[in-house]
Amino acid sequence: MLLENKIAVVTGNPYGIGRACAELLAHEGARVICIDDSTTGWESAANVAEKLPHHLAEVSDAKALAPVVAEIGKELERIDILVNLAGRATKKRFEETDEATWNTMIARNLTAAFLCSQQFLPLLKKSAGASIINHASIDGFLGNPSLAAYSAGKGGVLPLTHVMAHDLGQYGIRVNSISTGAIRDGAARASDDSRVRVTPSRRTGTPLDVARVVLFLASELSSYVNGANIVVDGGRTAITQGCYED
């Protein structure tokens, strides 16, 4: 197993990418702890031998996050892997995007990665070589119609990752990001066909497609990969501007 005796924290939704990542890391031997503002999905997400432990907290709120980090710190001596998957998208045209929506999207898609990384840093420093994986999006460098706030938040993840890789390298901590394209984590959507038309792989991605890249970045297979952004989009941004409309 690639992650035997490793300890991982996964933040984000207990469905789709979050769940796939947590389950794959656990399958590869890691002890996985999950954090999100909803625990419902984690209760049915099975570990190899038991259910995945989970904590309830809004990861974009420092005061709400701190007690959970303290509780985990009392239980664990270190953390080896932090996967910052928390994110949320609200579709509104630019001129219709109000300040509250803007603030929520920036907080959930950018601030959460900053806060989780900073608050878990003391435990990450105790690892023999920790790995932080931040979830970005191809919308972060291309933008997407009617997703100004989401695109801006995910766009900030890229330079944040670069700076973290530079500043935390002295502790043996690697920091990388993944930028995902069209990932279908539920029922088919009306926009799927338009996405597939501009994707060389001719399909939408799955949560497992993303989880496998997260596993690579979390393991020793990527021991010399630091400050990188891996695009997981079926080749969509290789040949197009990546934007689509429903």
PDB file of C-alpha atoms in Angstrom:
ATOM      1  CA  MET A   1       0.000   0.000   0.000  1.00  0.00           C
ATOM      2  CA  LEU A   2       1.274   3.445  -0.953  1.00  0.00           C
ATOM      3  CA  LEU A   3       0.210   5.219   2.250  1.00  0.00           C
ATOM      4  CA  GLU A   4       0.746   2.637   4.945  1.00  0.00           C
ATOM      5  CA  ASN A   5       0.973   4.239   8.417  1.00  0.00           C
ATOM      6  CA  LYS A   6       0.215   7.690   6.993  1.00  0.00           C
ATOM      7  CA  ILE A   7      -2.349  10.062   8.516  1.00  0.00           C
ATOM      8  CA  ALA A   8      -4.499  12.177   6.198  1.00  0.00           C
ATOM      9  CA  VAL A   9      -7.020  14.961   6.683  1.00  0.00           C
ATOM     10  CA  VAL A  10      -9.495  15.569   3.866  1.00  0.00           C
ATOM     11  CA  THR A  11     -11.658  18.685   3.871  1.00  0.00           C
ATOM     12  CA  GLY A  12     -14.661  19.152   1.655  1.00  0.00           C
ATOM     13  CA  ASN A  13     -17.915  17.658   0.548  1.00  0.00           C
ATOM     14  CA  PRO A  14     -18.608  14.046   1.589  1.00  0.00           C
ATOM     15  CA  TYR A  15     -19.795  13.289  -1.929  1.00  0.00           C
ATOM     16  CA  GLY A  16     -18.040  13.224  -5.280  1.00  0.00           C
ATOM     17  CA  ILE A  17     -14.350  14.118  -5.242  1.00  0.00           C
ATOM     18  CA  GLY A  18     -14.100  14.432  -1.472  1.00  0.00           C
ATOM     19  CA  ARG A  19     -15.493  11.003  -0.818  1.00  0.00           C
ATOM     20  CA  ALA A  20     -13.509   9.358  -3.618  1.00  0.00           C
ATOM     21  CA  CYS A  21     -10.262  10.845  -2.315  1.00  0.00           C
ATOM     22  CA  ALA A  22     -10.938   9.866   1.280  1.00  0.00           C
ATOM     23  CA  GLU A  23     -11.839   6.303   0.368  1.00  0.00           C
ATOM     24  CA  LEU A  24      -8.875   5.814  -1.979  1.00  0.00           C
ATOM     25  CA  LEU A  25      -6.379   7.169   0.554  1.00  0.00           C
ATOM     26  CA  ALA A  26      -7.869   4.855   3.167  1.00  0.00           C
ATOM     27  CA  HIS A  27      -7.719   1.932   0.758  1.00  0.00           C
ATOM     28  CA  GLU A  28      -4.002   2.618   0.285  1.00  0.00           C
ATOM     29  CA  GLY A  29      -3.389   2.368   4.030  1.00  0.00           C
ATOM     30  CA  ALA A  30      -3.846   5.898   5.363  1.00  0.00           C
ATOM     31  CA  ARG A  31      -5.795   6.749   8.463  1.00  0.00           C
ATOM     32  CA  VAL A  32      -8.245   9.341   7.137  1.00  0.00           C
ATOM     33  CA  ILE A  33     -10.071  12.070   9.054  1.00  0.00           C
ATOM     34  CA  CYS A  34     -12.679  14.142   7.210  1.00  0.00           C
ATOM     35  CA  ILE A  35     -13.894  17.685   7.891  1.00  0.00           C
ATOM     36  CA  ASP A  36     -16.818  19.548   6.365  1.00  0.00           C
ATOM     37  CA  ASP A  37     -19.858  21.589   7.350  1.00  0.00           C
ATOM     38  CA  SER A  38     -22.051  18.544   6.690  1.00  0.00           C
ATOM     39  CA  THR A  39     -21.325  15.078   8.070  1.00  0.00           C
ATOM     40  CA  THR A  40     -24.278  13.264   6.515  1.00  0.00           C
ATOM     41  CA  GLY A  41     -22.416  11.756   3.581  1.00  0.00           C
ATOM     42  CA  TRP A  42     -19.403  10.674   5.612  1.00  0.00           C
ATOM     43  CA  GLU A  43     -21.577   8.445   7.759  1.00  0.00           C
ATOM     44  CA  SER A  44     -22.093   6.127   4.799  1.00  0.00           C
ATOM     45  CA  ALA A  45     -18.588   6.419   3.351  1.00  0.00           C
ATOM     46  CA  ALA A  46     -16.883   3.179   4.372  1.00  0.00           C
ATOM     47  CA  ASN A  47     -13.217   2.877   5.232  1.00  0.00           C
ATOM     48  CA  VAL A  48     -11.431  -0.410   4.469  1.00  0.00           C
ATOM     49  CA  ALA A  49     -12.610  -1.859   7.758  1.00  0.00           C
ATOM     50  CA  GLU A  50     -14.709   0.871   9.353  1.00  0.00           C
ATOM     51  CA  LYS A  51     -16.524   4.106   8.642  1.00  0.00           C
ATOM     52  CA  LEU A  52     -14.443   7.205   8.021  1.00  0.00           C
ATOM     53  CA  PRO A  53     -14.219   9.448  11.103  1.00  0.00           C
ATOM     54  CA  HIS A  54     -15.500  12.937  10.408  1.00  0.00           C
ATOM     55  CA  HIS A  55     -15.764  16.322  12.093  1.00  0.00           C
ATOM     56  CA  LEU A  56     -18.258  19.119  11.611  1.00  0.00           C
ATOM     57  CA  ALA A  57     -16.797  22.581  10.930  1.00  0.00           C
ATOM     58  CA  GLU A  58     -17.007  25.415   8.418  1.00  0.00           C
ATOM     59  CA  VAL A  59     -13.454  25.308   7.117  1.00  0.00           C
ATOM     60  CA  SER A  60     -13.561  28.883   5.835  1.00  0.00           C
ATOM     61  CA  ASP A  61     -14.179  30.197   9.364  1.00  0.00           C
ATOM     62  CA  ALA A  62     -11.044  30.329  11.523  1.00  0.00           C
ATOM     63  CA  LYS A  63     -12.953  30.360  14.809  1.00  0.00           C
ATOM     64  CA  ALA A  64     -15.128  27.410  13.804  1.00  0.00           C
ATOM     65  CA  LEU A  65     -12.147  25.445  12.516  1.00  0.00           C
ATOM     66  CA  ALA A  66      -9.822  25.961  15.501  1.00  0.00           C
ATOM     67  CA  PRO A  67     -11.637  23.665  18.006  1.00  0.00           C
ATOM     68  CA  VAL A  68     -11.676  20.809  15.480  1.00  0.00           C
ATOM     69  CA  VAL A  69      -7.965  21.222  14.762  1.00  0.00           C
ATOM     70  CA  ALA A  70      -7.288  21.245  18.511  1.00  0.00           C
ATOM     71  CA  GLU A  71      -9.355  18.086  18.990  1.00  0.00           C
ATOM     72  CA  ILE A  72      -7.517  16.284  16.200  1.00  0.00           C
ATOM     73  CA  GLY A  73      -4.210  17.476  17.646  1.00  0.00           C
ATOM     74  CA  LYS A  74      -5.024  15.883  20.990  1.00  0.00           C
ATOM     75  CA  GLU A  75      -5.694  12.557  19.284  1.00  0.00           C
ATOM     76  CA  LEU A  76      -2.884  12.517  16.712  1.00  0.00           C
ATOM     77  CA  GLU A  77       0.813  13.231  17.028  1.00  0.00           C
ATOM     78  CA  ARG A  78       1.179  14.381  13.430  1.00  0.00           C
ATOM     79  CA  ILE A  79      -0.476  14.717  10.022  1.00  0.00           C
ATOM     80  CA  ASP A  80       1.237  13.502   6.859  1.00  0.00           C
ATOM     81  CA  ILE A  81      -1.304  14.536   4.220  1.00  0.00           C
ATOM     82  CA  LEU A  82      -3.726  17.463   3.980  1.00  0.00           C
ATOM     83  CA  VAL A  83      -6.153  17.530   1.068  1.00  0.00           C
ATOM     84  CA  ASN A  84      -7.919  20.906   0.767  1.00  0.00           C
ATOM     85  CA  LEU A  85     -10.983  20.043  -1.290  1.00  0.00           C
ATOM     86  CA  ALA A  86     -13.541  22.413   0.188  1.00  0.00           C
ATOM     87  CA  GLY A  87     -15.260  24.381  -2.545  1.00  0.00           C
ATOM     88  CA  ARG A  88     -18.585  25.655  -3.744  1.00  0.00           C
ATOM     89  CA  ALA A  89     -19.933  27.227  -6.932  1.00  0.00           C
ATOM     90  CA  THR A  90     -22.833  29.621  -7.365  1.00  0.00           C
ATOM     91  CA  LYS A  91     -23.692  30.400 -10.959  1.00  0.00           C
ATOM     92  CA  LYS A  92     -24.490  34.076 -11.538  1.00  0.00           C
ATOM     93  CA  ARG A  93     -23.672  36.459 -14.341  1.00  0.00           C
ATOM     94  CA  PHE A  94     -21.043  39.032 -13.404  1.00  0.00           C
ATOM     95  CA  GLU A  95     -23.456  41.956 -13.116  1.00  0.00           C
ATOM     96  CA  GLU A  96     -25.776  39.863 -10.937  1.00  0.00           C
ATOM     97  CA  THR A  97     -23.056  38.737  -8.522  1.00  0.00           C
ATOM     98  CA  ASP A  98     -23.715  40.439  -5.182  1.00  0.00           C
ATOM     99  CA  GLU A  99     -21.087  41.067  -2.535  1.00  0.00           C
ATOM    100  CA  ALA A 100     -22.370  38.305  -0.265  1.00  0.00           C
ATOM    101  CA  THR A 101     -22.020  35.724  -3.035  1.00  0.00           C
ATOM    102  CA  TRP A 102     -18.538  37.026  -3.875  1.00  0.00           C
ATOM    103  CA  ASN A 103     -17.388  36.815  -0.259  1.00  0.00           C
ATOM    104  CA  THR A 104     -18.805  33.317   0.213  1.00  0.00           C
ATOM    105  CA  MET A 105     -17.152  31.984  -2.942  1.00  0.00           C
ATOM    106  CA  ILE A 106     -13.758  33.485  -2.102  1.00  0.00           C
ATOM    107  CA  ALA A 107     -13.986  32.156   1.450  1.00  0.00           C
ATOM    108  CA  ARG A 108     -14.996  28.647   0.501  1.00  0.00           C
ATOM    109  CA  ASN A 109     -12.721  28.206  -2.529  1.00  0.00           C
ATOM    110  CA  LEU A 110      -9.598  30.091  -1.399  1.00  0.00           C
ATOM    111  CA  THR A 111      -9.638  31.143   2.244  1.00  0.00           C
ATOM    112  CA  ALA A 112     -10.484  27.621   3.404  1.00  0.00           C
ATOM    113  CA  ALA A 113      -7.277  26.219   1.893  1.00  0.00           C
ATOM    114  CA  PHE A 114      -5.253  28.993   3.549  1.00  0.00           C
ATOM    115  CA  LEU A 115      -6.855  28.507   6.978  1.00  0.00           C
ATOM    116  CA  CYS A 116      -6.722  24.704   7.008  1.00  0.00           C
ATOM    117  CA  SER A 117      -3.087  24.680   5.901  1.00  0.00           C
ATOM    118  CA  GLN A 118      -2.092  27.283   8.468  1.00  0.00           C
ATOM    119  CA  GLN A 119      -3.970  25.752  11.389  1.00  0.00           C
ATOM    120  CA  PHE A 120      -2.772  22.214  10.677  1.00  0.00           C
ATOM    121  CA  LEU A 121       0.807  23.372  10.038  1.00  0.00           C
ATOM    122  CA  PRO A 122       2.124  22.464  13.529  1.00  0.00           C
ATOM    123  CA  LEU A 123       0.968  18.863  13.001  1.00  0.00           C
ATOM    124  CA  LEU A 124       2.265  18.787   9.429  1.00  0.00           C
ATOM    125  CA  LYS A 125       5.697  19.915  10.603  1.00  0.00           C
ATOM    126  CA  LYS A 126       5.898  16.800  12.784  1.00  0.00           C
ATOM    127  CA  SER A 127       5.690  14.533   9.742  1.00  0.00           C
ATOM    128  CA  ALA A 128       8.805  13.088   8.158  1.00  0.00           C
ATOM    129  CA  GLY A 129       7.703  14.652   4.875  1.00  0.00           C
ATOM    130  CA  ALA A 130       4.170  15.993   4.624  1.00  0.00           C
ATOM    131  CA  SER A 131       2.161  16.688   1.491  1.00  0.00           C
ATOM    132  CA  ILE A 132      -0.523  19.348   1.025  1.00  0.00           C
ATOM    133  CA  ILE A 133      -2.802  19.105  -2.010  1.00  0.00           C
ATOM    134  CA  ASN A 134      -4.979  22.109  -2.891  1.00  0.00           C
ATOM    135  CA  HIS A 135      -7.990  21.822  -5.164  1.00  0.00           C
ATOM    136  CA  ALA A 136      -8.050  24.427  -7.917  1.00  0.00           C
ATOM    137  CA  SER A 137      -9.940  24.398 -11.234  1.00  0.00           C
ATOM    138  CA  ILE A 138      -9.336  25.116 -14.888  1.00  0.00           C
ATOM    139  CA  ASP A 139     -11.807  27.971 -14.315  1.00  0.00           C
ATOM    140  CA  GLY A 140      -9.100  29.485 -12.116  1.00  0.00           C
ATOM    141  CA  PHE A 141      -6.871  30.286 -15.079  1.00  0.00           C
ATOM    142  CA  LEU A 142      -9.428  30.492 -17.881  1.00  0.00           C
ATOM    143  CA  GLY A 143     -12.557  31.742 -16.168  1.00  0.00           C
ATOM    144  CA  ASN A 144     -16.026  30.458 -16.955  1.00  0.00           C
ATOM    145  CA  PRO A 145     -19.163  32.358 -17.987  1.00  0.00           C
ATOM    146  CA  SER A 146     -21.396  33.255 -15.034  1.00  0.00           C
ATOM    147  CA  LEU A 147     -18.861  31.970 -12.499  1.00  0.00           C
ATOM    148  CA  ALA A 148     -16.844  35.107 -11.738  1.00  0.00           C
ATOM    149  CA  ALA A 149     -16.603  34.604  -7.981  1.00  0.00           C
ATOM    150  CA  TYR A 150     -15.854  30.882  -8.212  1.00  0.00           C
ATOM    151  CA  SER A 151     -13.253  31.425 -10.944  1.00  0.00           C
ATOM    152  CA  ALA A 152     -11.553  34.172  -8.952  1.00  0.00           C
ATOM    153  CA  GLY A 153     -11.441  32.033  -5.809  1.00  0.00           C
ATOM    154  CA  LYS A 154      -9.976  29.025  -7.575  1.00  0.00           C
ATOM    155  CA  GLY A 155      -7.565  31.287  -9.446  1.00  0.00           C
ATOM    156  CA  GLY A 156      -6.108  32.410  -6.138  1.00  0.00           C
ATOM    157  CA  VAL A 157      -5.309  28.821  -5.209  1.00  0.00           C
ATOM    158  CA  LEU A 158      -2.546  28.657  -7.827  1.00  0.00           C
ATOM    159  CA  PRO A 159      -0.236  31.424  -6.539  1.00  0.00           C
ATOM    160  CA  LEU A 160      -1.101  30.414  -2.969  1.00  0.00           C
ATOM    161  CA  THR A 161       0.208  26.934  -3.756  1.00  0.00           C
ATOM    162  CA  HIS A 162       3.420  28.344  -5.227  1.00  0.00           C
ATOM    163  CA  VAL A 163       4.085  30.522  -2.190  1.00  0.00           C
ATOM    164  CA  MET A 164       3.294  27.719   0.243  1.00  0.00           C
ATOM    165  CA  ALA A 165       5.665  25.372  -1.584  1.00  0.00           C
ATOM    166  CA  HIS A 166       8.417  27.969  -1.282  1.00  0.00           C
ATOM    167  CA  ASP A 167       7.788  28.919   2.337  1.00  0.00           C
ATOM    168  CA  LEU A 168       7.144  25.415   3.696  1.00  0.00           C
ATOM    169  CA  GLY A 169       9.892  23.570   1.836  1.00  0.00           C
ATOM    170  CA  GLN A 170      12.255  24.134   4.751  1.00  0.00           C
ATOM    171  CA  TYR A 171      10.058  21.830   6.842  1.00  0.00           C
ATOM    172  CA  GLY A 172      10.069  19.066   4.246  1.00  0.00           C
ATOM    173  CA  ILE A 173       6.467  19.850   3.314  1.00  0.00           C
ATOM    174  CA  ARG A 174       5.499  19.611  -0.348  1.00  0.00           C
ATOM    175  CA  VAL A 175       2.565  21.677  -1.641  1.00  0.00           C
ATOM    176  CA  ASN A 176       0.882  21.038  -4.988  1.00  0.00           C
ATOM    177  CA  SER A 177      -2.485  21.708  -6.589  1.00  0.00           C
ATOM    178  CA  ILE A 178      -4.831  19.998  -8.994  1.00  0.00           C
ATOM    179  CA  SER A 179      -6.993  21.882 -11.485  1.00  0.00           C
ATOM    180  CA  THR A 180     -10.011  19.854 -12.473  1.00  0.00           C
ATOM    181  CA  GLY A 181     -12.208  20.176 -15.508  1.00  0.00           C
ATOM    182  CA  ALA A 182     -15.635  18.632 -15.992  1.00  0.00           C
ATOM    183  CA  ILE A 183     -16.094  16.059 -13.222  1.00  0.00           C
ATOM    184  CA  ARG A 184     -19.462  14.368 -13.013  1.00  0.00           C
ATOM    185  CA  ASP A 185     -20.199  13.260  -9.480  1.00  0.00           C
ATOM    186  CA  GLY A 186     -23.894  12.574  -9.857  1.00  0.00           C
ATOM    187  CA  ALA A 187     -26.678  12.575 -12.402  1.00  0.00           C
ATOM    188  CA  ALA A 188     -26.018  13.753 -15.953  1.00  0.00           C
ATOM    189  CA  ARG A 189     -26.348  17.507 -16.528  1.00  0.00           C
ATOM    190  CA  ALA A 190     -27.547  19.435 -19.543  1.00  0.00           C
ATOM    191  CA  SER A 191     -24.079  20.911 -19.971  1.00  0.00           C
ATOM    192  CA  ASP A 192     -22.324  17.523 -20.175  1.00  0.00           C
ATOM    193  CA  ASP A 193     -22.630  17.274 -23.959  1.00  0.00           C
ATOM    194  CA  SER A 194     -21.112  20.718 -24.499  1.00  0.00           C
ATOM    195  CA  ARG A 195     -18.243  19.843 -22.178  1.00  0.00           C
ATOM    196  CA  VAL A 196     -17.544  16.545 -23.902  1.00  0.00           C
ATOM    197  CA  ARG A 197     -17.455  18.261 -27.307  1.00  0.00           C
ATOM    198  CA  VAL A 198     -14.426  20.314 -26.209  1.00  0.00           C
ATOM    199  CA  THR A 199     -12.706  17.460 -24.343  1.00  0.00           C
ATOM    200  CA  PRO A 200     -10.273  15.281 -26.344  1.00  0.00           C
ATOM    201  CA  SER A 201     -10.926  12.306 -24.054  1.00  0.00           C
ATOM    202  CA  ARG A 202     -14.577  12.525 -25.167  1.00  0.00           C
ATOM    203  CA  ARG A 203     -16.033  12.038 -21.710  1.00  0.00           C
ATOM    204  CA  THR A 204     -16.532  13.847 -18.442  1.00  0.00           C
ATOM    205  CA  GLY A 205     -14.191  12.928 -15.625  1.00  0.00           C
ATOM    206  CA  THR A 206     -15.095  10.937 -12.543  1.00  0.00           C
ATOM    207  CA  PRO A 207     -14.242  11.591  -8.885  1.00  0.00           C
ATOM    208  CA  LEU A 208     -11.939   8.567  -9.029  1.00  0.00           C
ATOM    209  CA  ASP A 209      -9.972  10.183 -11.883  1.00  0.00           C
ATOM    210  CA  VAL A 210      -9.201  13.036  -9.512  1.00  0.00           C
ATOM    211  CA  ALA A 211      -8.603  10.831  -6.482  1.00  0.00           C
ATOM    212  CA  ARG A 212      -5.882   8.899  -8.303  1.00  0.00           C
ATOM    213  CA  VAL A 213      -3.950  12.111  -8.951  1.00  0.00           C
ATOM    214  CA  VAL A 214      -4.388  13.128  -5.312  1.00  0.00           C
ATOM    215  CA  LEU A 215      -3.000   9.721  -4.308  1.00  0.00           C
ATOM    216  CA  PHE A 216       0.039  10.307  -6.517  1.00  0.00           C
ATOM    217  CA  LEU A 217       0.707  13.700  -4.944  1.00  0.00           C
ATOM    218  CA  ALA A 218       0.153  12.340  -1.440  1.00  0.00           C
ATOM    219  CA  SER A 219       2.580   9.441  -1.868  1.00  0.00           C
ATOM    220  CA  GLU A 220       6.314   9.031  -2.288  1.00  0.00           C
ATOM    221  CA  LEU A 221       5.728   8.516  -6.007  1.00  0.00           C
ATOM    222  CA  SER A 222       5.784  12.323  -6.263  1.00  0.00           C
ATOM    223  CA  SER A 223       8.596  12.963  -3.775  1.00  0.00           C
ATOM    224  CA  TYR A 224      10.282  15.518  -6.078  1.00  0.00           C
ATOM    225  CA  VAL A 225       7.070  17.216  -7.227  1.00  0.00           C
ATOM    226  CA  ASN A 226       6.616  20.500  -5.391  1.00  0.00           C
ATOM    227  CA  GLY A 227       4.822  23.724  -6.272  1.00  0.00           C
ATOM    228  CA  ALA A 228       3.202  22.071  -9.287  1.00  0.00           C
ATOM    229  CA  ASN A 229      -0.315  22.272 -10.669  1.00  0.00           C
ATOM    230  CA  ILE A 230      -1.607  19.112 -12.344  1.00  0.00           C
ATOM    231  CA  VAL A 231      -4.506  19.600 -14.741  1.00  0.00           C
ATOM    232  CA  VAL A 232      -7.130  16.840 -14.661  1.00  0.00           C
ATOM    233  CA  ASP A 233      -9.484  17.736 -17.501  1.00  0.00           C
ATOM    234  CA  GLY A 234      -9.241  15.091 -20.203  1.00  0.00           C
ATOM    235  CA  GLY A 235      -7.183  17.451 -22.365  1.00  0.00           C
ATOM    236  CA  ARG A 236      -9.823  20.160 -22.553  1.00  0.00           C
ATOM    237  CA  THR A 237      -7.501  23.088 -21.885  1.00  0.00           C
ATOM    238  CA  ALA A 238      -4.881  21.668 -24.217  1.00  0.00           C
ATOM    239  CA  ILE A 239      -6.866  22.591 -27.312  1.00  0.00           C
ATOM    240  CA  THR A 240      -9.588  25.052 -26.285  1.00  0.00           C
ATOM    241  CA  GLN A 241     -10.176  27.987 -24.012  1.00  0.00           C
ATOM    242  CA  GLY A 242     -12.167  25.601 -21.881  1.00  0.00           C
ATOM    243  CA  CYS A 243     -15.310  27.687 -21.528  1.00  0.00           C
ATOM    244  CA  TYR A 244     -18.791  26.465 -22.249  1.00  0.00           C
ATOM    245  CA  GLU A 245     -22.337  27.589 -21.655  1.00  0.00           C
ATOM    246  CA  ASP A 246     -25.408  25.550 -20.811  1.00  0.00           C
TER     247      ASP A 246
END
